[in-house]
Tab-separated table of C-alpha atoms in Angstrom:
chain	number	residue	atom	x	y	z
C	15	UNK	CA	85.363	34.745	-94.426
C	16	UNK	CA	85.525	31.480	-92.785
C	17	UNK	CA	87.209	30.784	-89.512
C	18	UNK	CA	90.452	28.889	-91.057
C	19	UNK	CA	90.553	32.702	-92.774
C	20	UNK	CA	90.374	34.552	-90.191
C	21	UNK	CA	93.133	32.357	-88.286
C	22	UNK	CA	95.960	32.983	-91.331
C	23	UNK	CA	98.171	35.224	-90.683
C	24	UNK	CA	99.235	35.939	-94.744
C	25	UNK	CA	97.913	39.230	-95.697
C	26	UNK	CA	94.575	39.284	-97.567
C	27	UNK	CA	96.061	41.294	-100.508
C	28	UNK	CA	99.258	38.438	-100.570
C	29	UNK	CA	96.454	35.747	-100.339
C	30	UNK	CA	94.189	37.534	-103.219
C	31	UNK	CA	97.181	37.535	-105.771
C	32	UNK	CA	97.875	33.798	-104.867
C	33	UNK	CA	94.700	32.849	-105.285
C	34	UNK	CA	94.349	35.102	-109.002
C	35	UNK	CA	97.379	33.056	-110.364
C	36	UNK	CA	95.848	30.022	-109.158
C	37	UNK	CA	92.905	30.710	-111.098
C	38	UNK	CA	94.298	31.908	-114.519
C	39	UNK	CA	93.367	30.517	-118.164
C	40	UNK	CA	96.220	29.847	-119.990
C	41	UNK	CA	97.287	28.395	-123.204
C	42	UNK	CA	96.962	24.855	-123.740
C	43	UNK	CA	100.590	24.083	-124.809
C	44	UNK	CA	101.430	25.770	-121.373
C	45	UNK	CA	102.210	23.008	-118.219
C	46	UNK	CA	102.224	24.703	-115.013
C	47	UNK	CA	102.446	24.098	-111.160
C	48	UNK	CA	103.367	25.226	-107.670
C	49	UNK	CA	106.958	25.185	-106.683
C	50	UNK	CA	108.670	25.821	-103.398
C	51	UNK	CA	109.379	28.963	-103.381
C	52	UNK	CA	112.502	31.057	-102.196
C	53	UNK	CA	112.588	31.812	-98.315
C	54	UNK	CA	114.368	34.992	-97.447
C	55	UNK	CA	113.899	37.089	-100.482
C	56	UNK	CA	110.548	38.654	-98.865
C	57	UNK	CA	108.593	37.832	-95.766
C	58	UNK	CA	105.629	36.472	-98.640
C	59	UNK	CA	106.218	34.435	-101.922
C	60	UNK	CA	104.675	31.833	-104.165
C	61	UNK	CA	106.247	30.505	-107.025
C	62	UNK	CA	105.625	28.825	-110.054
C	63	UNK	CA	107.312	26.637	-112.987
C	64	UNK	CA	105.900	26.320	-115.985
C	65	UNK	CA	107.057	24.452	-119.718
C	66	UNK	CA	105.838	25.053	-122.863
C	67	UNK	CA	105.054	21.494	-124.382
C	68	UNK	CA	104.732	20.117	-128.119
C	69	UNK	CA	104.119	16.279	-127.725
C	70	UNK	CA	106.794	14.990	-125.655
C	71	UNK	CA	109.340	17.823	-125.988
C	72	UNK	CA	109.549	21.141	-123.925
C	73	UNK	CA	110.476	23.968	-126.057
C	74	UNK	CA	111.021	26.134	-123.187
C	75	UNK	CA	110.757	26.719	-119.416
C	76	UNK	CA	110.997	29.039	-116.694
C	77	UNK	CA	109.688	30.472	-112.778
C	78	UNK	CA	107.750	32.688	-111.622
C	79	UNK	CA	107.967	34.409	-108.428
C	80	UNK	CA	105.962	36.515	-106.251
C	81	UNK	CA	107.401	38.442	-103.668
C	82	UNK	CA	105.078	40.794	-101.190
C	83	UNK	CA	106.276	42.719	-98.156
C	84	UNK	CA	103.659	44.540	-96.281
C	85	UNK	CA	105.997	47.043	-95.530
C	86	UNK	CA	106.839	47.908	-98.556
C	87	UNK	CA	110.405	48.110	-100.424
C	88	UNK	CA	112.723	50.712	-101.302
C	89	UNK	CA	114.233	49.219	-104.504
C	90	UNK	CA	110.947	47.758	-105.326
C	91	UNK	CA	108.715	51.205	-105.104
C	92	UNK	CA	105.680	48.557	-104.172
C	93	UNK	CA	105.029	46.088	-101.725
C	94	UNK	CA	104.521	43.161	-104.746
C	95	UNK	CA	107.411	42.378	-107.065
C	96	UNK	CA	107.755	39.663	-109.802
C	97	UNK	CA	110.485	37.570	-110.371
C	98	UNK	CA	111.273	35.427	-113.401
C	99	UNK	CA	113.778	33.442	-115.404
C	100	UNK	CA	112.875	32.159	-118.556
C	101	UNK	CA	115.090	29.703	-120.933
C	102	UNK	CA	114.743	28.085	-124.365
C	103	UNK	CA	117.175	26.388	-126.719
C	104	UNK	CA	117.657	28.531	-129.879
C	105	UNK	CA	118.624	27.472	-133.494
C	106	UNK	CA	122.176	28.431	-134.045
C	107	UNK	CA	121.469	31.142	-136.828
C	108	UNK	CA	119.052	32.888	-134.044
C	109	UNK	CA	121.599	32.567	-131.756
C	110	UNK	CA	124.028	34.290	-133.552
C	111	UNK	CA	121.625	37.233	-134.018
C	112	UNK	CA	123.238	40.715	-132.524
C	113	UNK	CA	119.654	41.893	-131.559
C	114	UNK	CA	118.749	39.027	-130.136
C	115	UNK	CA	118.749	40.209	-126.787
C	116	UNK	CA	117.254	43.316	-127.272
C	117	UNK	CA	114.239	41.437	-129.186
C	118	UNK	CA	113.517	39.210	-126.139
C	119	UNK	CA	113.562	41.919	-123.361
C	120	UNK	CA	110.784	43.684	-125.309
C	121	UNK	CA	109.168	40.699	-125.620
C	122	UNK	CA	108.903	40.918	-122.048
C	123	UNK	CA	107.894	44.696	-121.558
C	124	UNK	CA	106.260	44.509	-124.906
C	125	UNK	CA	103.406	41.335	-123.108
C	126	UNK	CA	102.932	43.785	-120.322
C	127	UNK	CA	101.820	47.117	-122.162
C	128	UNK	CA	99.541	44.960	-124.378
C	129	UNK	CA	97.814	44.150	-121.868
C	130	UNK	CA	97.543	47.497	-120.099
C	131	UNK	CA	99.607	46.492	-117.273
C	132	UNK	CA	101.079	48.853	-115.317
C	133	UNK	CA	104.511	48.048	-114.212
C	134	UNK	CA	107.474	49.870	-112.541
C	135	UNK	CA	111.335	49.497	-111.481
C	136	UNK	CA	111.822	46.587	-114.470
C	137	UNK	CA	115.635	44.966	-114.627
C	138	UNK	CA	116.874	41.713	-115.643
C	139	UNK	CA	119.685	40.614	-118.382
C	140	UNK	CA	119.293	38.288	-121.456
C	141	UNK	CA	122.101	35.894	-121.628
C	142	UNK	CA	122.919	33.825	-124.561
C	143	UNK	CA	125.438	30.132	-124.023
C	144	UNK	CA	126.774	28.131	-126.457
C	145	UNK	CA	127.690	23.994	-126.165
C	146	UNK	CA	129.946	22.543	-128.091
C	147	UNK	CA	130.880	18.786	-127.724
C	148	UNK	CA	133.930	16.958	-128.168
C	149	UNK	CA	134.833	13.294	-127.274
C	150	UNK	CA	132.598	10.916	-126.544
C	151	UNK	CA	129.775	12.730	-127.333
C	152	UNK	CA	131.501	14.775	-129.946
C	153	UNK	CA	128.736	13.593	-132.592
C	154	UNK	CA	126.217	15.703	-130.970
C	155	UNK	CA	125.678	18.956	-132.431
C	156	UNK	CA	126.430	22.262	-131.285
C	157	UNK	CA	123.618	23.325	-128.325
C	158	UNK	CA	122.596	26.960	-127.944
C	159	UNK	CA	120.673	28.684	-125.258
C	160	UNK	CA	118.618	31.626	-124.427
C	161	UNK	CA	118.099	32.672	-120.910
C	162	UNK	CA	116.008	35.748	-119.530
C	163	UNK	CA	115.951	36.810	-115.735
C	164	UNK	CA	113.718	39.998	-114.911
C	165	UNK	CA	111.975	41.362	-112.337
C	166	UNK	CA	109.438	44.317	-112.070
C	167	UNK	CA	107.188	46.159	-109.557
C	168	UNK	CA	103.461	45.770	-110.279
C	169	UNK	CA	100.971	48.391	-110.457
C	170	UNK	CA	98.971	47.794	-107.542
C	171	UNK	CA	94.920	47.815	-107.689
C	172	UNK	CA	91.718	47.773	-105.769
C	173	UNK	CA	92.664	46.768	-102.284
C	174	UNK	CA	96.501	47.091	-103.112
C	175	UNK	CA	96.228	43.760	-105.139
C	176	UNK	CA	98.054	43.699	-108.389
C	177	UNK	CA	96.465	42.149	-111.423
C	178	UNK	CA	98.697	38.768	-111.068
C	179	UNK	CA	96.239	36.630	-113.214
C	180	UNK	CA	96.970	39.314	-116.317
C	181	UNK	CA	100.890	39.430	-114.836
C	182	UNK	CA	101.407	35.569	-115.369
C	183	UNK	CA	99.430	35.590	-119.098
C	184	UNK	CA	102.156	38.697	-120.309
C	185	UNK	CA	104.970	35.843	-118.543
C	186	UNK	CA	103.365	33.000	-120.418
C	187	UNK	CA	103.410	34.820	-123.568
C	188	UNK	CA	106.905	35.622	-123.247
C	189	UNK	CA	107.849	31.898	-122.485
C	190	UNK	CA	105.614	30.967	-125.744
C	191	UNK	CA	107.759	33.405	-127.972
C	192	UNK	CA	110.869	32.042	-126.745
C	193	UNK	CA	110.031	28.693	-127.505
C	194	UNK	CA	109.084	29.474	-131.171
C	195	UNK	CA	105.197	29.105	-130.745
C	196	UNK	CA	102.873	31.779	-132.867
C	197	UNK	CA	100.351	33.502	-131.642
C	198	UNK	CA	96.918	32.002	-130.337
C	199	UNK	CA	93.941	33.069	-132.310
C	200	UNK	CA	91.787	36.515	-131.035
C	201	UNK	CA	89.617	35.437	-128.242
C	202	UNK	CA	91.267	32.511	-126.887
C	203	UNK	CA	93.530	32.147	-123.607
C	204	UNK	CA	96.328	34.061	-123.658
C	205	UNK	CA	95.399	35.768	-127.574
C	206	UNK	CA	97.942	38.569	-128.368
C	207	UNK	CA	97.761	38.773	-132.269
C	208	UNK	CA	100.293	41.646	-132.565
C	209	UNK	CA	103.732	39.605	-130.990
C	210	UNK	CA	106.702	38.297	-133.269
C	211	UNK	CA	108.137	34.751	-132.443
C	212	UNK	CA	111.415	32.630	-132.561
C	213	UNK	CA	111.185	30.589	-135.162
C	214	UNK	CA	109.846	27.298	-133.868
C	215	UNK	CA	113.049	24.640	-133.529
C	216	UNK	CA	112.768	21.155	-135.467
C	217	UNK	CA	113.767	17.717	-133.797
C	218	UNK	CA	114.581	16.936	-130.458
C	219	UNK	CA	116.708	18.698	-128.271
C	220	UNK	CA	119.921	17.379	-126.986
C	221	UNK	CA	119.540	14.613	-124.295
């Protein structure tokens, strides 16, 4: 440990997660960077946004957060929790789909357990919108939305550091299924041959 190290303050298992998201392979359709991330929702976080891209259009986005309090926390039953929200524009047939929402919250839980990852205390809602447009711009057509918030409690490992890198794959292959993308091939970043997709949206989305 160097001496710029040994001066920070940030908890070594915080600094360890950080540093295992930095570091993760994901898939190549997947754009992702730092973000500032919210102040008074832990005394640690880092966050991240991320799009999934085809050419020039994003087929869907989200965040990522990481929360960590030393101390621990009573709702969390951990001292790291994750923190997402994850949205897409749908085709109006999958939209209209009752189980929808029930599909894309085990999506989520479903990217976790095939990767082994041990997770507790998991909540968030699945919300579905609808855009219709009159006037002016009553020629466009009619805009529908999926939008996933969740949070869960990782399992914590060696040291008390959760496996973050494996954490933000299971998110990134949540975001990939949203936005209609199949599976990558065995072997390759972010490979999980046994998921179910949107089906992937044709032209542009509404500007």
């Amino acid at each position: 440990m160097n001496a710029a190290q040994e001066d920070d303050p940030t908890p070594i298992p915080f600094r360890t997660a950080v540093d295992a998201l930095r570091s993760a392979r994901l898939r190549p359709e997947i754009e992702i960077d730092p973000t500032r991330p919210p102040q008074r929702l832990a005394p640690y976080s880092y966050a991240l946004e991320a799009a999934v891209v085809d050419g020039e259009e994003d087929l869907a986005d989200g965040r990522l957060v990481l929360l960590h309090d030393p101390a621990g926390h009573e709702a969390w039953h951990g001292t790291f929790r994750l923190v997402t929200l994850v949205r897409a524009e749908l085709e109006p047939e999958m939209a209209a789909d009752p189980l929808l929402p029930d599909v894309c919250w085990s999506w989520l839980t479903g990217a976790l357990q095939a990767r082994g990852l041990g997770y507790g205390e998991p909540s968030g809602t699945v919300t579905r919108a609808s855009s219709h447009y009159f006037g002016g711009i009553g020629d466009r057509p009619a805009a529908s939305q999926i939008e996933i918030r969740a949070s869960w409690t990782p399992r914590e490992g060696l040291g008390g550091v959760p496996d973050t890198a494996a954490h933000l794959a299971a998110w990134c292959e949540l975001l990939c299924q949203v936005a209609g993308l199949p599976p990558v091939p065995s072997g390759q970043p972010g490979s999980d041959g046994s998921v179910v997709t949107l089906p992937q949206r044709r032209g542009p989305r509404p500007s």
